[in-house]
């Protein structure tokens, strides 16, 4: 399933996501907490310079690309996901083509 399928059957929400991603050069992801199934938007794959046919959209895929000095521990990541707490932070990401990007994360 893709992000548009999760957001509803209408055209409005998927179109809005597409516009926001292009304007802000960002991406979105959704995680089903019990199963840990994760879905990335097209913008998320683009943000990380990831080929969607080669990389599975899992939580660890993003954390593995975060600069070592900015990376959350598995415990910290789990606490954020299960507690419902919000997080607003900036971090450096090393993309699959070796580009260093500053990314704002809002969960």
Short mmCIF file of N, CA and C in Angstrom, two decimals:
data_model
loop_
_atom_site.label_atom_id
_atom_site.label_comp_id
_atom_site.label_asym_id
_atom_site.label_seq_id
_atom_site.Cartn_x
_atom_site.Cartn_y
_atom_site.Cartn_z
N UNK A 1 0.85 -1.18 0.00
CA UNK A 1 0.00 0.00 0.00
C UNK A 1 0.90 1.23 0.00
N UNK A 2 0.41 2.31 -0.60
CA UNK A 2 1.16 3.55 -0.60
C UNK A 2 0.50 4.55 0.34
N UNK A 3 1.12 5.70 0.51
CA UNK A 3 0.63 6.70 1.44
C UNK A 3 -0.75 7.19 1.06
N UNK A 4 -1.00 7.39 -0.23
CA UNK A 4 -2.31 7.87 -0.67
C UNK A 4 -3.41 6.90 -0.28
N UNK A 5 -3.13 5.60 -0.35
CA UNK A 5 -4.11 4.60 0.03
C UNK A 5 -4.46 4.66 1.51
N UNK A 6 -3.50 5.05 2.33
CA UNK A 6 -3.74 5.17 3.77
C UNK A 6 -4.53 6.42 4.12
N UNK A 7 -4.41 7.44 3.29
CA UNK A 7 -5.02 8.73 3.62
C UNK A 7 -6.45 8.89 3.13
N UNK A 8 -6.94 7.97 2.36
CA UNK A 8 -8.33 8.05 1.94
C UNK A 8 -8.50 7.85 0.45
N UNK A 9 -9.76 7.68 0.08
CA UNK A 9 -10.08 7.38 -1.31
C UNK A 9 -10.17 8.62 -2.19
N UNK A 10 -10.39 9.78 -1.59
CA UNK A 10 -10.54 10.99 -2.38
C UNK A 10 -9.23 11.47 -2.95
N UNK A 11 -9.32 12.43 -3.85
CA UNK A 11 -8.13 12.98 -4.48
C UNK A 11 -7.51 14.13 -3.69
N UNK A 12 -8.29 14.74 -2.78
CA UNK A 12 -7.83 15.95 -2.13
C UNK A 12 -6.59 15.73 -1.26
N UNK A 13 -6.64 14.77 -0.34
CA UNK A 13 -5.53 14.58 0.60
C UNK A 13 -4.25 14.14 -0.12
N UNK A 14 -4.31 13.12 -0.99
CA UNK A 14 -3.07 12.77 -1.71
C UNK A 14 -2.51 13.93 -2.52
N UNK A 15 -3.36 14.72 -3.13
CA UNK A 15 -2.91 15.88 -3.90
C UNK A 15 -2.27 16.92 -2.98
N UNK A 16 -2.87 17.13 -1.80
CA UNK A 16 -2.32 18.07 -0.83
C UNK A 16 -0.93 17.62 -0.37
N UNK A 17 -0.77 16.32 -0.11
CA UNK A 17 0.53 15.78 0.28
C UNK A 17 1.55 16.04 -0.82
N UNK A 18 1.17 15.81 -2.05
CA UNK A 18 2.07 16.03 -3.19
C UNK A 18 2.52 17.50 -3.27
N UNK A 19 1.59 18.41 -3.09
CA UNK A 19 1.91 19.84 -3.16
C UNK A 19 2.84 20.23 -2.03
N UNK A 20 2.53 19.80 -0.81
CA UNK A 20 3.36 20.13 0.35
C UNK A 20 4.76 19.57 0.17
N UNK A 21 4.87 18.34 -0.29
CA UNK A 21 6.19 17.73 -0.48
C UNK A 21 7.03 18.51 -1.49
N UNK A 22 6.42 18.91 -2.58
CA UNK A 22 7.17 19.64 -3.61
C UNK A 22 7.57 21.02 -3.13
N UNK A 23 6.67 21.73 -2.45
CA UNK A 23 6.97 23.09 -2.00
C UNK A 23 8.01 23.10 -0.88
N UNK A 24 7.89 22.15 0.05
CA UNK A 24 8.77 22.14 1.22
C UNK A 24 9.94 21.16 1.07
N UNK A 25 9.98 20.47 -0.04
CA UNK A 25 11.01 19.45 -0.28
C UNK A 25 11.08 18.49 0.91
N UNK A 26 9.92 17.97 1.27
CA UNK A 26 9.83 17.08 2.43
C UNK A 26 9.19 15.76 2.09
N UNK A 27 8.97 14.99 3.12
CA UNK A 27 8.35 13.69 2.96
C UNK A 27 7.55 13.32 4.20
N UNK A 28 6.71 12.33 4.06
CA UNK A 28 5.86 11.87 5.15
C UNK A 28 6.00 10.37 5.29
N UNK A 29 5.77 9.89 6.49
CA UNK A 29 5.71 8.46 6.70
C UNK A 29 4.65 8.15 7.74
N UNK A 30 4.12 6.95 7.65
CA UNK A 30 3.11 6.47 8.57
C UNK A 30 3.58 5.12 9.08
N UNK A 31 3.43 4.89 10.38
CA UNK A 31 3.82 3.61 10.96
C UNK A 31 2.65 3.04 11.75
N UNK A 32 2.27 1.81 11.44
CA UNK A 32 1.28 1.09 12.24
C UNK A 32 2.05 0.51 13.43
N UNK A 33 1.80 1.02 14.63
CA UNK A 33 2.62 0.65 15.78
C UNK A 33 2.59 -0.84 16.12
N UNK A 34 1.42 -1.49 16.16
CA UNK A 34 1.45 -2.92 16.51
C UNK A 34 2.27 -3.78 15.54
N UNK A 35 2.14 -3.53 14.26
CA UNK A 35 2.83 -4.37 13.27
C UNK A 35 4.18 -3.79 12.85
N UNK A 36 4.39 -2.50 13.13
CA UNK A 36 5.59 -1.77 12.70
C UNK A 36 5.66 -1.62 11.18
N UNK A 37 4.57 -1.90 10.48
CA UNK A 37 4.54 -1.68 9.04
C UNK A 37 4.63 -0.18 8.79
N UNK A 38 5.56 0.20 7.93
CA UNK A 38 5.82 1.61 7.67
C UNK A 38 5.63 1.89 6.19
N UNK A 39 5.00 3.03 5.92
CA UNK A 39 4.75 3.45 4.54
C UNK A 39 5.36 4.83 4.37
N UNK A 40 6.11 5.01 3.30
CA UNK A 40 6.72 6.30 3.00
C UNK A 40 6.03 6.92 1.80
N UNK A 41 5.95 8.24 1.81
CA UNK A 41 5.48 8.98 0.65
C UNK A 41 6.61 9.05 -0.38
N UNK A 42 6.26 9.45 -1.59
CA UNK A 42 7.27 9.64 -2.63
C UNK A 42 8.33 10.65 -2.18
N UNK A 43 7.89 11.69 -1.47
CA UNK A 43 8.81 12.71 -1.00
C UNK A 43 9.82 12.18 0.00
N UNK A 44 9.44 11.19 0.78
CA UNK A 44 10.36 10.60 1.75
C UNK A 44 11.48 9.85 1.02
N UNK A 45 11.12 9.09 0.00
CA UNK A 45 12.14 8.40 -0.80
C UNK A 45 13.07 9.42 -1.45
N UNK A 46 12.50 10.50 -1.98
CA UNK A 46 13.31 11.53 -2.64
C UNK A 46 14.21 12.26 -1.65
N UNK A 47 13.69 12.55 -0.47
CA UNK A 47 14.46 13.26 0.55
C UNK A 47 15.74 12.49 0.92
N UNK A 48 15.64 11.18 0.94
CA UNK A 48 16.77 10.33 1.32
C UNK A 48 17.57 9.84 0.12
N UNK A 49 17.18 10.29 -1.09
CA UNK A 49 17.82 9.82 -2.32
C UNK A 49 17.80 8.29 -2.39
N UNK A 50 16.67 7.70 -2.05
CA UNK A 50 16.53 6.26 -1.97
C UNK A 50 15.73 5.74 -3.16
N UNK A 51 16.19 4.66 -3.74
CA UNK A 51 15.46 3.98 -4.80
C UNK A 51 14.43 3.06 -4.14
N UNK A 52 13.16 3.36 -4.34
CA UNK A 52 12.09 2.62 -3.67
C UNK A 52 12.07 1.14 -4.03
N UNK A 53 12.70 0.76 -5.15
CA UNK A 53 12.74 -0.65 -5.51
C UNK A 53 13.85 -1.40 -4.78
N UNK A 54 14.77 -0.68 -4.14
CA UNK A 54 15.91 -1.31 -3.47
C UNK A 54 15.86 -1.23 -1.95
N UNK A 55 15.07 -0.30 -1.40
CA UNK A 55 15.06 -0.08 0.05
C UNK A 55 13.63 -0.21 0.57
N UNK A 56 13.48 -1.05 1.59
CA UNK A 56 12.17 -1.21 2.23
C UNK A 56 11.93 -0.03 3.16
N UNK A 57 10.72 0.52 3.16
CA UNK A 57 10.42 1.66 4.03
C UNK A 57 10.18 1.23 5.47
N UNK A 58 11.24 1.02 6.22
CA UNK A 58 11.12 0.64 7.63
C UNK A 58 11.75 1.74 8.48
N UNK A 59 11.37 1.77 9.76
CA UNK A 59 11.87 2.83 10.64
C UNK A 59 13.39 2.84 10.70
N UNK A 60 14.00 1.69 10.74
CA UNK A 60 15.45 1.63 10.82
C UNK A 60 16.15 2.19 9.60
N UNK A 61 15.47 2.21 8.46
CA UNK A 61 16.07 2.74 7.23
C UNK A 61 16.37 4.22 7.36
N UNK A 62 15.51 4.95 8.02
CA UNK A 62 15.75 6.38 8.22
C UNK A 62 16.83 6.58 9.27
N UNK A 63 16.69 5.92 10.40
CA UNK A 63 17.65 6.10 11.50
C UNK A 63 19.07 5.71 11.07
N UNK A 64 19.21 4.73 10.20
CA UNK A 64 20.52 4.31 9.73
C UNK A 64 21.20 5.38 8.89
N UNK A 65 20.42 6.27 8.31
CA UNK A 65 20.97 7.33 7.46
C UNK A 65 21.23 8.63 8.23
N UNK A 66 20.80 8.68 9.47
CA UNK A 66 21.03 9.86 10.30
C UNK A 66 22.50 9.89 10.72
N UNK A 67 23.09 11.07 10.68
CA UNK A 67 24.48 11.25 11.10
C UNK A 67 24.65 10.68 12.52
N UNK A 68 25.77 10.01 12.76
CA UNK A 68 26.01 9.32 14.04
C UNK A 68 25.82 10.24 15.25
N UNK A 69 26.20 11.50 15.13
CA UNK A 69 26.07 12.42 16.26
C UNK A 69 24.63 12.85 16.52
N UNK A 70 23.74 12.65 15.56
CA UNK A 70 22.35 13.06 15.68
C UNK A 70 21.39 11.88 15.87
N UNK A 71 21.89 10.68 15.75
CA UNK A 71 21.05 9.47 15.74
C UNK A 71 20.48 9.18 17.13
N UNK A 72 19.20 8.80 17.14
CA UNK A 72 18.56 8.36 18.37
C UNK A 72 18.92 6.90 18.62
N UNK A 73 19.00 6.53 19.88
CA UNK A 73 19.22 5.12 20.20
C UNK A 73 17.92 4.36 19.91
N UNK A 74 18.00 3.06 19.72
CA UNK A 74 16.76 2.28 19.52
C UNK A 74 15.78 2.48 20.68
N UNK A 75 16.29 2.60 21.90
CA UNK A 75 15.43 2.83 23.06
C UNK A 75 14.71 4.17 22.95
N UNK A 76 15.44 5.22 22.59
CA UNK A 76 14.82 6.55 22.45
C UNK A 76 13.76 6.55 21.35
N UNK A 77 14.06 5.91 20.24
CA UNK A 77 13.11 5.83 19.14
C UNK A 77 11.84 5.09 19.57
N UNK A 78 12.01 3.99 20.27
CA UNK A 78 10.87 3.21 20.75
C UNK A 78 10.02 4.02 21.74
N UNK A 79 10.67 4.76 22.62
CA UNK A 79 9.95 5.59 23.59
C UNK A 79 9.11 6.65 22.89
N UNK A 80 9.65 7.27 21.87
CA UNK A 80 8.91 8.29 21.13
C UNK A 80 7.70 7.67 20.46
N UNK A 81 7.89 6.52 19.83
CA UNK A 81 6.80 5.88 19.11
C UNK A 81 5.69 5.40 20.04
N UNK A 82 6.04 4.80 21.16
CA UNK A 82 5.03 4.20 22.02
C UNK A 82 4.41 5.16 23.03
N UNK A 83 5.10 6.26 23.34
CA UNK A 83 4.58 7.18 24.35
C UNK A 83 3.62 8.21 23.76
N UNK A 84 3.71 8.43 22.46
CA UNK A 84 2.88 9.45 21.84
C UNK A 84 3.44 10.85 22.01
N UNK A 85 4.65 10.94 22.57
CA UNK A 85 5.25 12.26 22.74
C UNK A 85 5.62 12.85 21.38
N UNK A 86 5.63 14.15 21.32
CA UNK A 86 6.00 14.82 20.08
C UNK A 86 7.49 15.11 20.07
N UNK A 87 8.02 15.24 18.88
CA UNK A 87 9.44 15.57 18.75
C UNK A 87 9.59 16.55 17.60
N UNK A 88 10.33 17.60 17.87
CA UNK A 88 10.69 18.58 16.85
C UNK A 88 12.20 18.76 16.96
N UNK A 89 12.91 18.32 15.95
CA UNK A 89 14.36 18.43 16.00
C UNK A 89 14.93 18.51 14.60
N UNK A 90 16.13 19.02 14.53
CA UNK A 90 16.86 19.03 13.28
C UNK A 90 17.98 18.02 13.39
N UNK A 91 18.27 17.38 12.27
CA UNK A 91 19.33 16.38 12.26
C UNK A 91 19.96 16.34 10.89
N UNK A 92 21.16 15.81 10.84
CA UNK A 92 21.84 15.62 9.57
C UNK A 92 21.57 14.21 9.08
N UNK A 93 21.32 14.12 7.77
CA UNK A 93 21.07 12.83 7.13
C UNK A 93 22.08 12.67 6.00
N UNK A 94 22.65 11.50 5.91
CA UNK A 94 23.55 11.17 4.80
C UNK A 94 22.71 10.35 3.83
N UNK A 95 22.44 10.89 2.65
CA UNK A 95 21.58 10.20 1.70
C UNK A 95 22.34 9.07 1.00
N UNK A 96 21.61 8.28 0.24
CA UNK A 96 22.21 7.14 -0.44
C UNK A 96 23.21 7.53 -1.51
N UNK A 97 23.19 8.78 -1.95
CA UNK A 97 24.18 9.23 -2.92
C UNK A 97 25.30 10.02 -2.24
N UNK A 98 25.32 9.99 -0.89
CA UNK A 98 26.39 10.62 -0.15
C UNK A 98 26.19 12.09 0.17
N UNK A 99 25.02 12.61 -0.13
CA UNK A 99 24.74 14.03 0.13
C UNK A 99 24.39 14.23 1.61
N UNK A 100 24.95 15.27 2.21
CA UNK A 100 24.61 15.62 3.58
C UNK A 100 23.45 16.62 3.54
N UNK A 101 22.37 16.28 4.23
CA UNK A 101 21.20 17.16 4.26
C UNK A 101 20.81 17.42 5.70
N UNK A 102 20.40 18.66 5.96
CA UNK A 102 19.79 19.00 7.25
C UNK A 102 18.30 18.77 7.09
N UNK A 103 17.72 18.04 8.02
CA UNK A 103 16.31 17.67 7.95
C UNK A 103 15.64 18.06 9.26
N UNK A 104 14.47 18.67 9.16
CA UNK A 104 13.65 18.93 10.33
C UNK A 104 12.69 17.78 10.50
N UNK A 105 12.59 17.27 11.71
CA UNK A 105 11.74 16.12 11.99
C UNK A 105 10.64 16.57 12.96
N UNK A 106 9.40 16.33 12.57
CA UNK A 106 8.25 16.68 13.41
C UNK A 106 7.37 15.44 13.50
N UNK A 107 7.36 14.84 14.68
CA UNK A 107 6.57 13.61 14.89
C UNK A 107 5.59 13.85 15.99
#
